[in-house]
Each structure stands twice: as C-alpha cells, then as structure tokens.
C-alpha cells in the first residue's frame, strides 16, 4: 500500500463515520469533502467514488453524482452498481430516455446480472411500456 492509498483509506473511514453521525446535515457535507480528498489521493478507490456518488444523489445533486460515478472503470467491481445509480439519477432528473439507454448498455455488458434487468423493467413500467417491462422481468427471472 502506498502512502497516498493509506491516507485515502483514513480519509474515507472518517467520511463514513461523519455521514453515519449526521446523514443529512453539515457533517454529511464534510463527509463528501473527506471522500473527495480520498479520491484525489487515490482516484481508483471505488468504494470512495461510490460513497461520494450515492451521498450526492441522496442530497439531490444528481448530475454531480453522475459525474463522479461515470469515472468508475468498466473493469471495476462496482461498475454495474455505479451504472445503475447513474440511471436512477437520470430518472430522478426526468431524463428517462438517457436512464433507459444507460440500463440497456449495462444489460449488454452484464447480461448475467438480474438486477439490471429488474431495474430496466421498473423503468419501462414507469414509462407505461408494459410489454417491454414484462420482457425485461422475464429475462431477470430466467437468470
């Protein structure tokens, strides 16, 4: 472990403690700053990247969340979860077509993950595209 990676781990641990203490208040803002500092030291720290993305999303900063999560590499273990959060953020910003495109791309790269097909079915159902939603749910059930 490098010095930067160790410091990033310490900052991330502090961020987690702060957000647990006060998930919606000032401490949550400080937690985001700590986690972003961790990412500055170790840009490949997926857990900190997801933490920042999810925390920003929970605070209604969907576009910022997407920017952070979009940097998760396709080969990273948390890639699919990041893509699903990005799609949810687009949906919350009422950019449902972009959300659907994000889920479709994720379903092509991770066809064996039922969660992505369920999320796509849920979004299609919200769009009242019921036959397409049923098809997505059927794919998830067959996995």
PDB file of C-alpha atoms in Angstrom:
ATOM      1  CA  UNK A   1       0.000   0.000   0.000  1.00  0.00           C
ATOM      2  CA  UNK A   2       1.347   3.410  -0.918  1.00  0.00           C
ATOM      3  CA  UNK A   3       1.288   6.432   1.355  1.00  0.00           C
ATOM      4  CA  UNK A   4      -1.450   8.013  -0.797  1.00  0.00           C
ATOM      5  CA  UNK A   5      -3.567   4.864  -0.649  1.00  0.00           C
ATOM      6  CA  UNK A   6      -3.183   4.690   3.140  1.00  0.00           C
ATOM      7  CA  UNK A   7      -4.136   8.326   3.591  1.00  0.00           C
ATOM      8  CA  UNK A   8      -7.085   7.834   1.234  1.00  0.00           C
ATOM      9  CA  UNK A   9      -8.268   4.896   3.364  1.00  0.00           C
ATOM     10  CA  UNK A  10      -8.056   7.031   6.517  1.00  0.00           C
ATOM     11  CA  UNK A  11      -9.984   9.894   4.913  1.00  0.00           C
ATOM     12  CA  UNK A  12     -12.643   7.505   3.632  1.00  0.00           C
ATOM     13  CA  UNK A  13     -13.038   5.950   7.103  1.00  0.00           C
ATOM     14  CA  UNK A  14     -13.535   9.447   8.517  1.00  0.00           C
ATOM     15  CA  UNK A  15     -16.109  10.216   5.831  1.00  0.00           C
ATOM     16  CA  UNK A  16     -18.088   7.106   6.713  1.00  0.00           C
ATOM     17  CA  UNK A  17     -18.131   7.989  10.406  1.00  0.00           C
ATOM     18  CA  UNK A  18     -19.274  11.538   9.685  1.00  0.00           C
ATOM     19  CA  UNK A  19     -22.147  10.536   7.435  1.00  0.00           C
ATOM     20  CA  UNK A  20     -23.323   7.927   9.931  1.00  0.00           C
ATOM     21  CA  UNK A  21     -23.373  10.574  12.652  1.00  0.00           C
ATOM     22  CA  UNK A  22     -25.433  13.040  10.626  1.00  0.00           C
ATOM     23  CA  UNK A  23     -26.612  11.712   7.228  1.00  0.00           C
ATOM     24  CA  UNK A  24     -28.351  14.897   6.096  1.00  0.00           C
ATOM     25  CA  UNK A  25     -26.661  17.769   7.899  1.00  0.00           C
ATOM     26  CA  UNK A  26     -23.392  19.633   7.847  1.00  0.00           C
ATOM     27  CA  UNK A  27     -21.420  16.546   8.737  1.00  0.00           C
ATOM     28  CA  UNK A  28     -22.613  14.897   5.516  1.00  0.00           C
ATOM     29  CA  UNK A  29     -21.137  17.800   3.555  1.00  0.00           C
ATOM     30  CA  UNK A  30     -17.866  17.343   5.412  1.00  0.00           C
ATOM     31  CA  UNK A  31     -18.022  13.608   4.734  1.00  0.00           C
ATOM     32  CA  UNK A  32     -18.292  14.290   0.999  1.00  0.00           C
ATOM     33  CA  UNK A  33     -15.261  16.571   1.226  1.00  0.00           C
ATOM     34  CA  UNK A  34     -13.266  13.863   3.048  1.00  0.00           C
ATOM     35  CA  UNK A  35     -14.239  11.238   0.478  1.00  0.00           C
ATOM     36  CA  UNK A  36     -13.400  13.581  -2.395  1.00  0.00           C
ATOM     37  CA  UNK A  37      -9.993  14.186  -0.805  1.00  0.00           C
ATOM     38  CA  UNK A  38      -9.575  10.401  -0.639  1.00  0.00           C
ATOM     39  CA  UNK A  39     -10.352  10.228  -4.366  1.00  0.00           C
ATOM     40  CA  UNK A  40      -7.814  12.940  -5.058  1.00  0.00           C
ATOM     41  CA  UNK A  41      -5.179  10.794  -3.359  1.00  0.00           C
ATOM     42  CA  UNK A  42      -6.389   7.517  -4.878  1.00  0.00           C
ATOM     43  CA  UNK A  43      -8.625   8.039  -7.946  1.00  0.00           C
ATOM     44  CA  UNK A  44      -9.124   4.262  -8.271  1.00  0.00           C
ATOM     45  CA  UNK A  45     -10.677   3.901  -4.814  1.00  0.00           C
ATOM     46  CA  UNK A  46     -14.045   2.599  -5.996  1.00  0.00           C
ATOM     47  CA  UNK A  47     -15.651   2.484  -2.559  1.00  0.00           C
ATOM     48  CA  UNK A  48     -14.949   6.197  -2.004  1.00  0.00           C
ATOM     49  CA  UNK A  49     -16.187   7.029  -5.503  1.00  0.00           C
ATOM     50  CA  UNK A  50     -19.448   5.159  -4.904  1.00  0.00           C
ATOM     51  CA  UNK A  51     -19.779   6.780  -1.469  1.00  0.00           C
ATOM     52  CA  UNK A  52     -19.474  10.266  -2.966  1.00  0.00           C
ATOM     53  CA  UNK A  53     -21.869   9.416  -5.795  1.00  0.00           C
ATOM     54  CA  UNK A  54     -24.513   7.906  -3.540  1.00  0.00           C
ATOM     55  CA  UNK A  55     -24.218  10.684  -0.949  1.00  0.00           C
ATOM     56  CA  UNK A  56     -24.507  13.384  -3.606  1.00  0.00           C
ATOM     57  CA  UNK A  57     -27.526  11.627  -5.062  1.00  0.00           C
ATOM     58  CA  UNK A  58     -29.172  11.363  -1.639  1.00  0.00           C
ATOM     59  CA  UNK A  59     -28.743  15.123  -1.284  1.00  0.00           C
ATOM     60  CA  UNK A  60     -30.390  15.742  -4.692  1.00  0.00           C
ATOM     61  CA  UNK A  61     -27.181  16.521  -6.606  1.00  0.00           C
ATOM     62  CA  UNK A  62     -27.856  14.017  -9.370  1.00  0.00           C
ATOM     63  CA  UNK A  63     -25.722  15.500 -12.150  1.00  0.00           C
ATOM     64  CA  UNK A  64     -22.714  15.803  -9.822  1.00  0.00           C
ATOM     65  CA  UNK A  65     -23.273  12.240  -8.664  1.00  0.00           C
ATOM     66  CA  UNK A  66     -23.295  11.015 -12.256  1.00  0.00           C
ATOM     67  CA  UNK A  67     -20.060  12.850 -12.977  1.00  0.00           C
ATOM     68  CA  UNK A  68     -18.329  11.111 -10.073  1.00  0.00           C
ATOM     69  CA  UNK A  69     -19.790   7.668 -10.809  1.00  0.00           C
ATOM     70  CA  UNK A  70     -19.105   7.862 -14.524  1.00  0.00           C
ATOM     71  CA  UNK A  71     -15.387   7.591 -13.731  1.00  0.00           C
ATOM     72  CA  UNK A  72     -15.823   4.009 -12.463  1.00  0.00           C
ATOM     73  CA  UNK A  73     -13.987   1.850 -14.974  1.00  0.00           C
ATOM     74  CA  UNK A  74     -15.903  -0.859 -16.813  1.00  0.00           C
ATOM     75  CA  UNK A  75     -13.490  -3.457 -15.399  1.00  0.00           C
ATOM     76  CA  UNK A  76     -14.001  -2.322 -11.778  1.00  0.00           C
ATOM     77  CA  UNK A  77     -16.022  -4.494  -9.382  1.00  0.00           C
ATOM     78  CA  UNK A  78     -18.501  -1.659  -8.667  1.00  0.00           C
ATOM     79  CA  UNK A  79     -19.118  -0.730 -12.310  1.00  0.00           C
ATOM     80  CA  UNK A  80     -22.625  -2.170 -12.584  1.00  0.00           C
ATOM     81  CA  UNK A  81     -23.786  -0.612  -9.317  1.00  0.00           C
ATOM     82  CA  UNK A  82     -22.410   2.742 -10.473  1.00  0.00           C
ATOM     83  CA  UNK A  83     -24.263   2.456 -13.786  1.00  0.00           C
ATOM     84  CA  UNK A  84     -27.497   1.581 -12.021  1.00  0.00           C
ATOM     85  CA  UNK A  85     -27.122   4.627  -9.743  1.00  0.00           C
ATOM     86  CA  UNK A  86     -26.410   6.795 -12.789  1.00  0.00           C
ATOM     87  CA  UNK A  87     -29.592   5.507 -14.441  1.00  0.00           C
ATOM     88  CA  UNK A  88     -31.592   6.180 -11.270  1.00  0.00           C
ATOM     89  CA  UNK A  89     -30.173   9.699 -11.140  1.00  0.00           C
ATOM     90  CA  UNK A  90     -31.155  10.338 -14.766  1.00  0.00           C
ATOM     91  CA  UNK A  91     -34.637   9.084 -13.965  1.00  0.00           C
ATOM     92  CA  UNK A  92     -34.880  11.455 -10.998  1.00  0.00           C
ATOM     93  CA  UNK A  93     -33.805  14.311 -13.282  1.00  0.00           C
ATOM     94  CA  UNK A  94     -36.673  13.219 -15.590  1.00  0.00           C
ATOM     95  CA  UNK A  95     -34.211  12.166 -18.294  1.00  0.00           C
ATOM     96  CA  UNK A  96     -35.867   8.791 -18.651  1.00  0.00           C
ATOM     97  CA  UNK A  97     -34.578   8.057 -22.173  1.00  0.00           C
ATOM     98  CA  UNK A  98     -30.996   8.558 -21.003  1.00  0.00           C
ATOM     99  CA  UNK A  99     -31.721   6.409 -17.950  1.00  0.00           C
ATOM    100  CA  UNK A 100     -33.071   3.673 -20.196  1.00  0.00           C
ATOM    101  CA  UNK A 101     -30.062   3.894 -22.517  1.00  0.00           C
ATOM    102  CA  UNK A 102     -27.738   3.583 -19.516  1.00  0.00           C
ATOM    103  CA  UNK A 103     -29.561   0.466 -18.299  1.00  0.00           C
ATOM    104  CA  UNK A 104     -29.612  -1.059 -21.778  1.00  0.00           C
ATOM    105  CA  UNK A 105     -25.846  -0.583 -22.085  1.00  0.00           C
ATOM    106  CA  UNK A 106     -25.356  -2.110 -18.630  1.00  0.00           C
ATOM    107  CA  UNK A 107     -27.557  -5.066 -19.571  1.00  0.00           C
ATOM    108  CA  UNK A 108     -25.396  -5.716 -22.637  1.00  0.00           C
ATOM    109  CA  UNK A 109     -22.136  -5.624 -20.692  1.00  0.00           C
ATOM    110  CA  UNK A 110     -23.532  -7.532 -17.673  1.00  0.00           C
ATOM    111  CA  UNK A 111     -26.245  -9.683 -19.227  1.00  0.00           C
ATOM    112  CA  UNK A 112     -25.993 -12.229 -16.409  1.00  0.00           C
ATOM    113  CA  UNK A 113     -26.938  -9.775 -13.643  1.00  0.00           C
ATOM    114  CA  UNK A 114     -30.692  -9.947 -12.909  1.00  0.00           C
ATOM    115  CA  UNK A 115     -30.628  -6.623 -11.012  1.00  0.00           C
ATOM    116  CA  UNK A 116     -30.014  -4.608 -14.162  1.00  0.00           C
ATOM    117  CA  UNK A 117     -32.926  -6.302 -15.971  1.00  0.00           C
ATOM    118  CA  UNK A 118     -35.230  -5.685 -12.996  1.00  0.00           C
ATOM    119  CA  UNK A 119     -34.207  -2.007 -12.919  1.00  0.00           C
ATOM    120  CA  UNK A 120     -34.876  -1.785 -16.650  1.00  0.00           C
ATOM    121  CA  UNK A 121     -38.277  -3.439 -16.165  1.00  0.00           C
ATOM    122  CA  UNK A 122     -39.127  -0.978 -13.403  1.00  0.00           C
ATOM    123  CA  UNK A 123     -38.224   1.995 -15.591  1.00  0.00           C
ATOM    124  CA  UNK A 124     -40.124   0.619 -18.590  1.00  0.00           C
ATOM    125  CA  UNK A 125     -43.157   0.080 -16.357  1.00  0.00           C
ATOM    126  CA  UNK A 126     -42.945   3.728 -15.213  1.00  0.00           C
ATOM    127  CA  UNK A 127     -42.891   4.710 -18.893  1.00  0.00           C
ATOM    128  CA  UNK A 128     -46.013   2.559 -19.359  1.00  0.00           C
ATOM    129  CA  UNK A 129     -44.185   0.324 -21.827  1.00  0.00           C
ATOM    130  CA  UNK A 130     -45.683  -2.758 -20.242  1.00  0.00           C
ATOM    131  CA  UNK A 131     -44.797  -5.415 -22.873  1.00  0.00           C
ATOM    132  CA  UNK A 132     -41.150  -4.276 -22.798  1.00  0.00           C
ATOM    133  CA  UNK A 133     -41.195  -4.254 -18.986  1.00  0.00           C
ATOM    134  CA  UNK A 134     -42.531  -7.821 -18.917  1.00  0.00           C
ATOM    135  CA  UNK A 135     -39.779  -8.883 -21.301  1.00  0.00           C
ATOM    136  CA  UNK A 136     -37.097  -7.333 -19.049  1.00  0.00           C
ATOM    137  CA  UNK A 137     -38.593  -9.009 -15.961  1.00  0.00           C
ATOM    138  CA  UNK A 138     -38.728 -12.347 -17.809  1.00  0.00           C
ATOM    139  CA  UNK A 139     -35.025 -12.079 -18.658  1.00  0.00           C
ATOM    140  CA  UNK A 140     -34.277 -11.396 -14.965  1.00  0.00           C
ATOM    141  CA  UNK A 141     -36.341 -14.400 -13.873  1.00  0.00           C
ATOM    142  CA  UNK A 142     -34.620 -16.684 -16.362  1.00  0.00           C
ATOM    143  CA  UNK A 143     -31.168 -15.886 -14.955  1.00  0.00           C
TER     144      UNK A 143
END
